[in-house]
mmCIF file of N, CA and C in Angstrom:
data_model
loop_
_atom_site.group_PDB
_atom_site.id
_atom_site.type_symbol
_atom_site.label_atom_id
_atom_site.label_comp_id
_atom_site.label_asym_id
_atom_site.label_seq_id
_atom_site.Cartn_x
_atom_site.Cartn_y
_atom_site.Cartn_z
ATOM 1 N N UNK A 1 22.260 -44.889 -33.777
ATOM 2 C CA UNK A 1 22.024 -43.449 -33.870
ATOM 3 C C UNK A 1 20.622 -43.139 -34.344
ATOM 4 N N UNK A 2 20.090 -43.664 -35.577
ATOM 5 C CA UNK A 2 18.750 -43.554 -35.862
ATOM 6 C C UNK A 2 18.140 -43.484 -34.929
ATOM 7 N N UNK A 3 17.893 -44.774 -34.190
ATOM 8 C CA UNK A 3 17.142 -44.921 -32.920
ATOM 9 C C UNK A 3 17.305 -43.510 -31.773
ATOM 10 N N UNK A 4 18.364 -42.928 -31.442
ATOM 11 C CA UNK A 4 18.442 -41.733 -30.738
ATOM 12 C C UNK A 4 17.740 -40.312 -31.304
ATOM 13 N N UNK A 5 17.864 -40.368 -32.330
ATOM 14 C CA UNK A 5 16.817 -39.611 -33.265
ATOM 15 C C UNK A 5 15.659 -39.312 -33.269
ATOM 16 N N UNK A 6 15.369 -40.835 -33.239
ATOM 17 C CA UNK A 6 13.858 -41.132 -33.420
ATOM 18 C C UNK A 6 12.956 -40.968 -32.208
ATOM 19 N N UNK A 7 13.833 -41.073 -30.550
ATOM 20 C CA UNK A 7 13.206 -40.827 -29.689
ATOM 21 C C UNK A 7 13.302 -39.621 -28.987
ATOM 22 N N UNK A 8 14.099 -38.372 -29.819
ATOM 23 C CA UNK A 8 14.259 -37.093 -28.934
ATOM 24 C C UNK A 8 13.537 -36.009 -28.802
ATOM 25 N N UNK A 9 13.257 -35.584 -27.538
ATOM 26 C CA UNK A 9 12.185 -34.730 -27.441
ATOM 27 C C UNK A 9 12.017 -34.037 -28.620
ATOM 28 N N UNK A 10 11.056 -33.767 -28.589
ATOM 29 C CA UNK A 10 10.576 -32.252 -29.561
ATOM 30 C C UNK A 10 10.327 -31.304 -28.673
ATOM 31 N N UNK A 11 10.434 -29.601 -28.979
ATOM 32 C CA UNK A 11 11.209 -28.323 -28.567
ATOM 33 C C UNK A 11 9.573 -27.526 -29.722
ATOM 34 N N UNK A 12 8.545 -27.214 -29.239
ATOM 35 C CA UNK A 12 8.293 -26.205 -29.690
ATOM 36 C C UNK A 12 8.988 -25.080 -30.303
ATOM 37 N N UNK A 13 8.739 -24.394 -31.442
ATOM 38 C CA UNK A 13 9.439 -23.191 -31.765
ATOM 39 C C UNK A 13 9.262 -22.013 -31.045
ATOM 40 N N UNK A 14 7.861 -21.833 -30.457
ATOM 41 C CA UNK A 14 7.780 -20.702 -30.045
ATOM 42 C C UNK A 14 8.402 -20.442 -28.564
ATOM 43 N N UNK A 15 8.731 -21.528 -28.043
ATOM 44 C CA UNK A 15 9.660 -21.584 -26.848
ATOM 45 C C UNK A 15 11.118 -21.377 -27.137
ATOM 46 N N UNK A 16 11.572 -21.783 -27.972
ATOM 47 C CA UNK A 16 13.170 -21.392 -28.249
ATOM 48 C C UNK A 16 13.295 -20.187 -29.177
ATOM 49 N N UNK A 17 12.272 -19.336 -29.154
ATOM 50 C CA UNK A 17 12.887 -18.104 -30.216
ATOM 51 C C UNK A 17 12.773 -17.100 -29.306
ATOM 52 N N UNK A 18 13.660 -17.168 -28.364
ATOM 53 C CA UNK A 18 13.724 -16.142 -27.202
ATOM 54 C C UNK A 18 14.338 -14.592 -27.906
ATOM 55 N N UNK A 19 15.346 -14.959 -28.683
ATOM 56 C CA UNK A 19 15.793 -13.826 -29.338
ATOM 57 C C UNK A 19 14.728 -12.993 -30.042
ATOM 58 N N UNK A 20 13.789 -13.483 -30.604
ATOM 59 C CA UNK A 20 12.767 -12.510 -31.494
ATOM 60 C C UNK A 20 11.994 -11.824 -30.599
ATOM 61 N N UNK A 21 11.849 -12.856 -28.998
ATOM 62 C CA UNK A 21 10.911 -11.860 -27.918
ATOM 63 C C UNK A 21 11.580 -10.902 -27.872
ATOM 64 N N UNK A 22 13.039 -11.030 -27.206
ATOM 65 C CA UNK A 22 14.064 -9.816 -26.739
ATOM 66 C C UNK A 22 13.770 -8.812 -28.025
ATOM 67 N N UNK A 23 13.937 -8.483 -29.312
ATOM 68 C CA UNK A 23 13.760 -7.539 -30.015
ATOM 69 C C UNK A 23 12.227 -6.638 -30.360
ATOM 70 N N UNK A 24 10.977 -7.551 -29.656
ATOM 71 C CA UNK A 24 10.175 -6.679 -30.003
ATOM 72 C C UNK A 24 10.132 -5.804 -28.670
ATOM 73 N N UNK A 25 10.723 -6.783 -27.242
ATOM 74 C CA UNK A 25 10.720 -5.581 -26.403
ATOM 75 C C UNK A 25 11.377 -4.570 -26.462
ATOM 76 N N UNK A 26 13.007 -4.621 -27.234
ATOM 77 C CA UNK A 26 13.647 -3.746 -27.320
ATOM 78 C C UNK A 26 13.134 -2.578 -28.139
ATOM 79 N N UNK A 27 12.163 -3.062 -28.958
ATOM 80 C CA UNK A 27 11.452 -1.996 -30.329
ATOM 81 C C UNK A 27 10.413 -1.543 -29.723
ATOM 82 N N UNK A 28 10.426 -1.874 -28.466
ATOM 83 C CA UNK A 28 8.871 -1.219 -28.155
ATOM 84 C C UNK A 28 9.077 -0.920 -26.163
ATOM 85 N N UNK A 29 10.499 0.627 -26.686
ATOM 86 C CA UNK A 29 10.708 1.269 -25.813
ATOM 87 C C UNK A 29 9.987 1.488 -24.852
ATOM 88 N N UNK A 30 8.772 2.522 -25.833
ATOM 89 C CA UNK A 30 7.587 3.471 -24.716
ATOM 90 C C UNK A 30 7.189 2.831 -23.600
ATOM 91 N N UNK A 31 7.220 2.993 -22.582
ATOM 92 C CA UNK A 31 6.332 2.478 -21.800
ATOM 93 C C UNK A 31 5.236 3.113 -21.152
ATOM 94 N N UNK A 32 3.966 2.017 -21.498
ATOM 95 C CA UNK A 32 2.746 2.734 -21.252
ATOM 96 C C UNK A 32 1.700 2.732 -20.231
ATOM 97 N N UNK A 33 1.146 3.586 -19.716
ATOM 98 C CA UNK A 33 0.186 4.321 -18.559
ATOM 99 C C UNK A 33 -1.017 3.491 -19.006
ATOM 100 N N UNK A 34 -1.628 2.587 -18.444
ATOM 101 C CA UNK A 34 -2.803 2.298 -18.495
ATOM 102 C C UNK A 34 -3.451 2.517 -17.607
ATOM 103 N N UNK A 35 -3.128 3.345 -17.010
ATOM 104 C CA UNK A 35 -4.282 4.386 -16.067
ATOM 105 C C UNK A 35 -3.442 5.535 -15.471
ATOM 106 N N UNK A 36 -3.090 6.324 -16.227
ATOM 107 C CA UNK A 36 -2.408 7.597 -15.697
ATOM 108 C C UNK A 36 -3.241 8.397 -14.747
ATOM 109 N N UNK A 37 -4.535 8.535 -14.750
ATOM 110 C CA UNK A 37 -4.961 8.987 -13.342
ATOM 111 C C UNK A 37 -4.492 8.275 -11.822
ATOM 112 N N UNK A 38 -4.276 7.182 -11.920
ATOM 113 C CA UNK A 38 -3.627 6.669 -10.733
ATOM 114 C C UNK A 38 -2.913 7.708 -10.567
ATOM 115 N N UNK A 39 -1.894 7.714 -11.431
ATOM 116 C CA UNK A 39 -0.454 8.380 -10.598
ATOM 117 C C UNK A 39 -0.765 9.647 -10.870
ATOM 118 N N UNK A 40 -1.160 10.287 -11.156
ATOM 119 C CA UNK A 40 -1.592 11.696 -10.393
ATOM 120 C C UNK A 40 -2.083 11.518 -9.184
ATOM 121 N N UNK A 41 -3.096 10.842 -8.911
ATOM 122 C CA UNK A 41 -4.317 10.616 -7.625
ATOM 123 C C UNK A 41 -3.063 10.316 -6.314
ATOM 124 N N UNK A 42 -2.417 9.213 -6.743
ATOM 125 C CA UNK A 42 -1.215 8.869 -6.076
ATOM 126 C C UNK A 42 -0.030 9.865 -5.452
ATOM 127 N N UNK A 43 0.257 10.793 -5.843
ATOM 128 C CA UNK A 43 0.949 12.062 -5.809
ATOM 129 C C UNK A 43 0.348 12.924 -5.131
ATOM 130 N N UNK A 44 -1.403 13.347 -5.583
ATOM 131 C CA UNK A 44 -1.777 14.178 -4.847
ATOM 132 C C UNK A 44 -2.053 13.238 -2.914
ATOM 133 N N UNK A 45 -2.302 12.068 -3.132
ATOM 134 C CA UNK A 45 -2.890 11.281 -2.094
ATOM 135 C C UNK A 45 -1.428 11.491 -1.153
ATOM 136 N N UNK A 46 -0.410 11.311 -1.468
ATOM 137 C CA UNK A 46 0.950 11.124 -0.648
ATOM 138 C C UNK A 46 1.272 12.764 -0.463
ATOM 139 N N UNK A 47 1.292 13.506 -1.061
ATOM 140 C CA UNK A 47 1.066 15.303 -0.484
ATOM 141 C C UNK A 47 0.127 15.619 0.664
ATOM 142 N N UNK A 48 -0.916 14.901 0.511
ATOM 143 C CA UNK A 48 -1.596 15.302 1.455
ATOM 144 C C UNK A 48 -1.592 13.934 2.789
ATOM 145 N N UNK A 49 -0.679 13.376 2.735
ATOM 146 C CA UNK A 49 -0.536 12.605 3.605
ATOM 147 C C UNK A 49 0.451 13.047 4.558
ATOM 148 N N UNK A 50 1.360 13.617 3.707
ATOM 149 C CA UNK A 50 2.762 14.303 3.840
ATOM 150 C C UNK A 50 2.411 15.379 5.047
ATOM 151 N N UNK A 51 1.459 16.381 4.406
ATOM 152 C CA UNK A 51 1.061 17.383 5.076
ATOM 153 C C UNK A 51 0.104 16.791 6.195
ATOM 154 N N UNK A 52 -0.674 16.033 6.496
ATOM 155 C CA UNK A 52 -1.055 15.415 7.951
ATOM 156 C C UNK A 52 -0.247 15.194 8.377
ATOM 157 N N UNK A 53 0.459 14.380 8.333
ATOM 158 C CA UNK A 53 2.244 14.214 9.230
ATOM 159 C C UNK A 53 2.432 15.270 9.523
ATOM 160 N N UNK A 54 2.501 16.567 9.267
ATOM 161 C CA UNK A 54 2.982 17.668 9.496
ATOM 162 C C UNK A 54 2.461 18.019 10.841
ATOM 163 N N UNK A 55 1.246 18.233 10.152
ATOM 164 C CA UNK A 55 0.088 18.444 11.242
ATOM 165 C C UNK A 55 -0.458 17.640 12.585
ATOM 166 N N UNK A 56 -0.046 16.424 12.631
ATOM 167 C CA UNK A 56 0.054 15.945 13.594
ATOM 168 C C UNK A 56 1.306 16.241 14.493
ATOM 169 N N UNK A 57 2.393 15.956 13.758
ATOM 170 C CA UNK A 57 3.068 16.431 14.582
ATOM 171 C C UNK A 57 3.648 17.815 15.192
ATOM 172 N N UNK A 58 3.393 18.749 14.887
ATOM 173 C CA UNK A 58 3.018 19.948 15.059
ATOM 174 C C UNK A 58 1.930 20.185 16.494
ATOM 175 N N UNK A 59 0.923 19.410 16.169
ATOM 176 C CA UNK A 59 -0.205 19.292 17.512
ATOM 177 C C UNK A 59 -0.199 18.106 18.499
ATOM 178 N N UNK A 60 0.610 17.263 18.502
ATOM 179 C CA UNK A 60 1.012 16.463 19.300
ATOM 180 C C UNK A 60 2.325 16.415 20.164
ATOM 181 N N UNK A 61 3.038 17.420 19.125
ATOM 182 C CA UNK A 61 4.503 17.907 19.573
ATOM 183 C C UNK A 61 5.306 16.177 19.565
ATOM 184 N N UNK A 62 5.098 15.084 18.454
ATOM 185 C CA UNK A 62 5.249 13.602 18.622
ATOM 186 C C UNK A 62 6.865 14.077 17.599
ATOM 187 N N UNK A 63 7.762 13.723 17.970
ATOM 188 C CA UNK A 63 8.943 13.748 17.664
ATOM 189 C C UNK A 63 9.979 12.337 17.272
ATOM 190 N N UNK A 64 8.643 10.943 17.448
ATOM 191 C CA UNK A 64 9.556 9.829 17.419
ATOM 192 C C UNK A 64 9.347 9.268 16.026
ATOM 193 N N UNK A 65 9.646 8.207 15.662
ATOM 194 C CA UNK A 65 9.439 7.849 13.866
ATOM 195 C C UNK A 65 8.297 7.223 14.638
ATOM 196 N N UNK A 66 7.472 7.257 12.914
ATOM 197 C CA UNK A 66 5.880 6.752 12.977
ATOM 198 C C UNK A 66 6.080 5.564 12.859
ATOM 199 N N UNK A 67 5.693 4.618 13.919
ATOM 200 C CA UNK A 67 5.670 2.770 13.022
ATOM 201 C C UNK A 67 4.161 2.465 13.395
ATOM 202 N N UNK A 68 3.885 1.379 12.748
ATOM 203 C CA UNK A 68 2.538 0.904 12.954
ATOM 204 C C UNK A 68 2.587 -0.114 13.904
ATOM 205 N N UNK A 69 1.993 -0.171 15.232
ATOM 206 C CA UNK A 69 2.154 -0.968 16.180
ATOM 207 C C UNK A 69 0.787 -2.220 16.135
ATOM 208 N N UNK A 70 0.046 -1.762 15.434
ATOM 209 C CA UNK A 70 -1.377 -2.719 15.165
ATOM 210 C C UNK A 70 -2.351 -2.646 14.421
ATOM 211 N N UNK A 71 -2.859 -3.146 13.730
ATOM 212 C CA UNK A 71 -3.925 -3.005 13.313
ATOM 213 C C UNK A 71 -5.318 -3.019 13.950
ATOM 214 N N UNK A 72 -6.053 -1.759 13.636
ATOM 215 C CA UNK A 72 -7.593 -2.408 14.399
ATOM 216 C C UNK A 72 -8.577 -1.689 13.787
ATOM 217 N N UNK A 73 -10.105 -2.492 13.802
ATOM 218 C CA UNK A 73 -11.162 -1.967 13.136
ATOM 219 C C UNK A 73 -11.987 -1.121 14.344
ATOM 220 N N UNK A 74 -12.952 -0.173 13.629
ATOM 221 C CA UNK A 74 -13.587 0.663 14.661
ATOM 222 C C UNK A 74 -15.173 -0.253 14.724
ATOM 223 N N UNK A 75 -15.536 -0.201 15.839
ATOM 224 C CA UNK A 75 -16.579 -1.157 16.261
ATOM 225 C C UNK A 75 -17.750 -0.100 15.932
ATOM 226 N N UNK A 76 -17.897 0.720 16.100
ATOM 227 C CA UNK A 76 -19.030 2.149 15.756
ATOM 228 C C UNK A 76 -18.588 3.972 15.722
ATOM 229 N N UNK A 77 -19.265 4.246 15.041
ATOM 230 C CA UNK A 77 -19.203 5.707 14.604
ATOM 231 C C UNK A 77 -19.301 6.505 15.745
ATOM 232 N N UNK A 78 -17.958 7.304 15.349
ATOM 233 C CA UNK A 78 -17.883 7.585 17.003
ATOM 234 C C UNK A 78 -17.512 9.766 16.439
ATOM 235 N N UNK A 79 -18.013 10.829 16.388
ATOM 236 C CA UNK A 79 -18.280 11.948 15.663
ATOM 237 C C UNK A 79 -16.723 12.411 17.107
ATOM 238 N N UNK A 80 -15.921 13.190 16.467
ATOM 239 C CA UNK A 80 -14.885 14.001 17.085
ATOM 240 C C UNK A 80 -15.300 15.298 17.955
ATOM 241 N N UNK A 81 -14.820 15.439 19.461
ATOM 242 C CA UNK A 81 -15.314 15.821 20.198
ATOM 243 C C UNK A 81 -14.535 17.407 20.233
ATOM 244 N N UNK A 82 -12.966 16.594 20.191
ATOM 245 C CA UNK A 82 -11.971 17.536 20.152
ATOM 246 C C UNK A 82 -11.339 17.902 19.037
ATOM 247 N N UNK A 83 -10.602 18.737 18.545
ATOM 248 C CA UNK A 83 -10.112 18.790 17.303
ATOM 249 C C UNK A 83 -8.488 17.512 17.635
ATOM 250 N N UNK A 84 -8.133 17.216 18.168
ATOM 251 C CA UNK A 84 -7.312 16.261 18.432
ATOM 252 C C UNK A 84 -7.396 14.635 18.601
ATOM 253 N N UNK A 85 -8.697 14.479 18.349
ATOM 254 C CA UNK A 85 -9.438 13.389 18.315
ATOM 255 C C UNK A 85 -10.096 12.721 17.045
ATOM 256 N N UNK A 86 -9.749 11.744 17.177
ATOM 257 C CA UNK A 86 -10.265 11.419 15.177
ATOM 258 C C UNK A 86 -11.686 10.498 15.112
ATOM 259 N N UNK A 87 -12.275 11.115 14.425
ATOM 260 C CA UNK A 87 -13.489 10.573 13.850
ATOM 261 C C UNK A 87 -14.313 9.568 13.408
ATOM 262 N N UNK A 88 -14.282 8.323 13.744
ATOM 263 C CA UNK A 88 -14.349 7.283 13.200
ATOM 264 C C UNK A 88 -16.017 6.720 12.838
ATOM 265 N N UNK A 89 -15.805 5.792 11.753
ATOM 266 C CA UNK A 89 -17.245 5.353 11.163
ATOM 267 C C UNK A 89 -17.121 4.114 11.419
ATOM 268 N N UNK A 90 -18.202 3.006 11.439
ATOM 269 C CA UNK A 90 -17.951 1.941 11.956
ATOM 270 C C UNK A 90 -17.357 0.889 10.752
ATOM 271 N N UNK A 91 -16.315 0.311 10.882
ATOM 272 C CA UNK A 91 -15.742 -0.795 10.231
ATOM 273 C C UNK A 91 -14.683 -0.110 9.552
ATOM 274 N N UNK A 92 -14.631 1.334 10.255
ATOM 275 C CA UNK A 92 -12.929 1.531 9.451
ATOM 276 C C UNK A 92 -12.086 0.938 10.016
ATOM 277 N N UNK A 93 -11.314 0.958 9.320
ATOM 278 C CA UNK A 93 -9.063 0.030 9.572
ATOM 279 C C UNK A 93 -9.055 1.495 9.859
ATOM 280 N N UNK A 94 -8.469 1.514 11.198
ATOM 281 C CA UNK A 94 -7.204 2.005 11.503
ATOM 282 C C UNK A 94 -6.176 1.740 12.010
ATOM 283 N N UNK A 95 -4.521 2.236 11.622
ATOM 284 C CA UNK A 95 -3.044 1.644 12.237
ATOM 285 C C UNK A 95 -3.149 2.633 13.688
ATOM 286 N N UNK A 96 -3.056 1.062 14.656
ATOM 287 C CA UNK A 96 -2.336 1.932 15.832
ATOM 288 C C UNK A 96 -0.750 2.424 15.738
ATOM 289 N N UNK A 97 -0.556 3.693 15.845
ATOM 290 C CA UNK A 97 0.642 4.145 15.874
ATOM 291 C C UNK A 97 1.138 4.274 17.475
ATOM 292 N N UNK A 98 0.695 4.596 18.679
ATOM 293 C CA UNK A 98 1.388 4.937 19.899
ATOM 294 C C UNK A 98 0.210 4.733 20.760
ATOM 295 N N UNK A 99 0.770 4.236 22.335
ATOM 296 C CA UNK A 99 -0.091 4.074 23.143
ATOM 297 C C UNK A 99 0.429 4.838 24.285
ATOM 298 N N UNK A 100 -0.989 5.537 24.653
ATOM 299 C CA UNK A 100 -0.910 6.514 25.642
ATOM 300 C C UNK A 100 -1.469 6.095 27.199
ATOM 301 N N UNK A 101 -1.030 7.281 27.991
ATOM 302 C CA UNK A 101 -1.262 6.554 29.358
ATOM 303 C C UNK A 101 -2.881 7.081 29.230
ATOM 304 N N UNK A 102 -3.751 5.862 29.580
ATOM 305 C CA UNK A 102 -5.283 6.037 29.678
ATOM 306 C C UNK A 102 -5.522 5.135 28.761
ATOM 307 N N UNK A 103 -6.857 5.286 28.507
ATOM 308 C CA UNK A 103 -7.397 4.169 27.629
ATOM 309 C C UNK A 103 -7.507 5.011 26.126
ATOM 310 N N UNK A 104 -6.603 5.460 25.771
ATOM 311 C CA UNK A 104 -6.982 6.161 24.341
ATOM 312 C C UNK A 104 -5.550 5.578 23.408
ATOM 313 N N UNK A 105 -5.310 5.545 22.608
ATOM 314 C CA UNK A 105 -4.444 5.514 21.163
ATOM 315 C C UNK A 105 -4.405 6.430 20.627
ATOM 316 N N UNK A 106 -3.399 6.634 19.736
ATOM 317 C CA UNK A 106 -3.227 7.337 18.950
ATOM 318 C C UNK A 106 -3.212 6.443 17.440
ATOM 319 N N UNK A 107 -4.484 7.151 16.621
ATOM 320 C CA UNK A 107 -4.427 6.400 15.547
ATOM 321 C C UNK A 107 -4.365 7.031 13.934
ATOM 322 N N UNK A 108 -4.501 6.473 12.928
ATOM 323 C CA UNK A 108 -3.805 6.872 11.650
ATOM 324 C C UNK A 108 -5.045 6.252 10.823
ATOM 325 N N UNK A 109 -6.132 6.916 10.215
ATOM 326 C CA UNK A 109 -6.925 6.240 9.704
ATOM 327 C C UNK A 109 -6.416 6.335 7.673
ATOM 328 N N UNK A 110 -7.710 5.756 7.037
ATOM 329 C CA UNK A 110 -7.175 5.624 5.381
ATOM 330 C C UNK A 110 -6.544 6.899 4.794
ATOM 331 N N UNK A 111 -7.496 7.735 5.182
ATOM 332 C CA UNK A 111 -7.330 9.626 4.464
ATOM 333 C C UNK A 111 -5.266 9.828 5.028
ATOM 334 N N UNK A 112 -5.018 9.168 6.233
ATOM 335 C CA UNK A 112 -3.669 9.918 6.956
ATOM 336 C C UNK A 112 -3.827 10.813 7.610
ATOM 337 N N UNK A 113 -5.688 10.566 8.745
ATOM 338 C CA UNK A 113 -5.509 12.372 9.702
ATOM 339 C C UNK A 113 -4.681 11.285 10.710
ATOM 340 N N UNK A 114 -4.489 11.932 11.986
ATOM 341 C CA UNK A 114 -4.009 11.159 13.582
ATOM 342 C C UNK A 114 -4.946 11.827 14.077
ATOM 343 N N UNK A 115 -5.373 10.998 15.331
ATOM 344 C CA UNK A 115 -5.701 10.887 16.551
ATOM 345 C C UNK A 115 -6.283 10.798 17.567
ATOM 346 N N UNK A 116 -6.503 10.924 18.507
ATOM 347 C CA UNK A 116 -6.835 10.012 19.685
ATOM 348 C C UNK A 116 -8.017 8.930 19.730
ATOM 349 N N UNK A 117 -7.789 7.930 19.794
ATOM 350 C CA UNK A 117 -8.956 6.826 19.659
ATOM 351 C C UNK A 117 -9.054 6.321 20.901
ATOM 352 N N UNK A 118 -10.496 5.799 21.592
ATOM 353 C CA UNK A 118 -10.578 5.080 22.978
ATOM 354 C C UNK A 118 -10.389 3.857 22.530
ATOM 355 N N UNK A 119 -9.672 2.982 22.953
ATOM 356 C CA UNK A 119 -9.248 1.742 22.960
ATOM 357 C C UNK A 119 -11.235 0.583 23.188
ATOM 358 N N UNK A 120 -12.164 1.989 23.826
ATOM 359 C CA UNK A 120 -13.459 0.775 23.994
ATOM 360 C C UNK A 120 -14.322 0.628 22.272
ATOM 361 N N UNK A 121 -13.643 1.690 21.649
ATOM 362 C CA UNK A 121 -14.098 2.032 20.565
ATOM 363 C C UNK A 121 -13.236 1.013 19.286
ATOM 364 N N UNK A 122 -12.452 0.267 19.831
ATOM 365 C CA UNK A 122 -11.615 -0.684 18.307
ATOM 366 C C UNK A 122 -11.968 -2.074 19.021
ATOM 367 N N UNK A 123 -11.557 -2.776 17.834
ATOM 368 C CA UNK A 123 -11.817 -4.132 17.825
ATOM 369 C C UNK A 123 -10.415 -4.643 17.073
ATOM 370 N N UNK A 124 -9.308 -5.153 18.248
ATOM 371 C CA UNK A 124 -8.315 -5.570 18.044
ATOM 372 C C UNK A 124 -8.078 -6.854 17.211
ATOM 373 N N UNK A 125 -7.133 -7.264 15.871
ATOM 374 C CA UNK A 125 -7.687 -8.524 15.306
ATOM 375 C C UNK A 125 -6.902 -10.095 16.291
#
């Protein structure tokens, strides 16, 4: 028996006092915001995302659920011709959402406007 003694692991303390962790979390309810401007910014950012959805679909008359069919970057700055046409600067991400008959897309850039992109204008990954 000595001998079994003498060779058994040793157990740090601060690994087996799981119970004293559990009570300071329990004593230390609050939980805290270390950057509460996020989640405002976050709230206002998804309102006004909310409301482009609106607005697209409203001017597209698009009635199907939004999925993202691709990703693609814009190859150059391309200034909006139409008000139905979206704006692009060079090396933005935008999600392809729907493909139309012609060479244009319909796309979803960072802000959440839609629409119409020429397919000569992205760079598919």
């Amino acid at each position: 028996r000595e001998k079994d003694d003498k060779y058994k692991t040793w157990m740090p303390k601060f690994l087996t006092a799981k119970e004293d962790k559990d009570k300071r979390k329990s004593s230390d309810d609050v939980e805290r915001s270390w950057f509460p401007f996020f989640k405002k910014s976050n709230a206002e950012k998804s309102k006004k995302m909310e409301k482009e959805e609106k607005i697209f679909r409203e001017t597209f008359m698009y009635d199907k659920e939004i999925n993202v069919i691709n990703t693609a970057t814009a190859e150059c700055s391309v200034p909006s011709t139409r008000s139905v046409d979206l704006p692009l600067t060079a090396g933005e991400q935008l999600d392809v959402i729907d493909v139309t008959e012609g060479s244009a897309v319909i796309c979803r850039n960072s802000e959440g406007r839609y629409g119409y992109v020429l397919v000569e204008h992205l760079n598919f990954r």
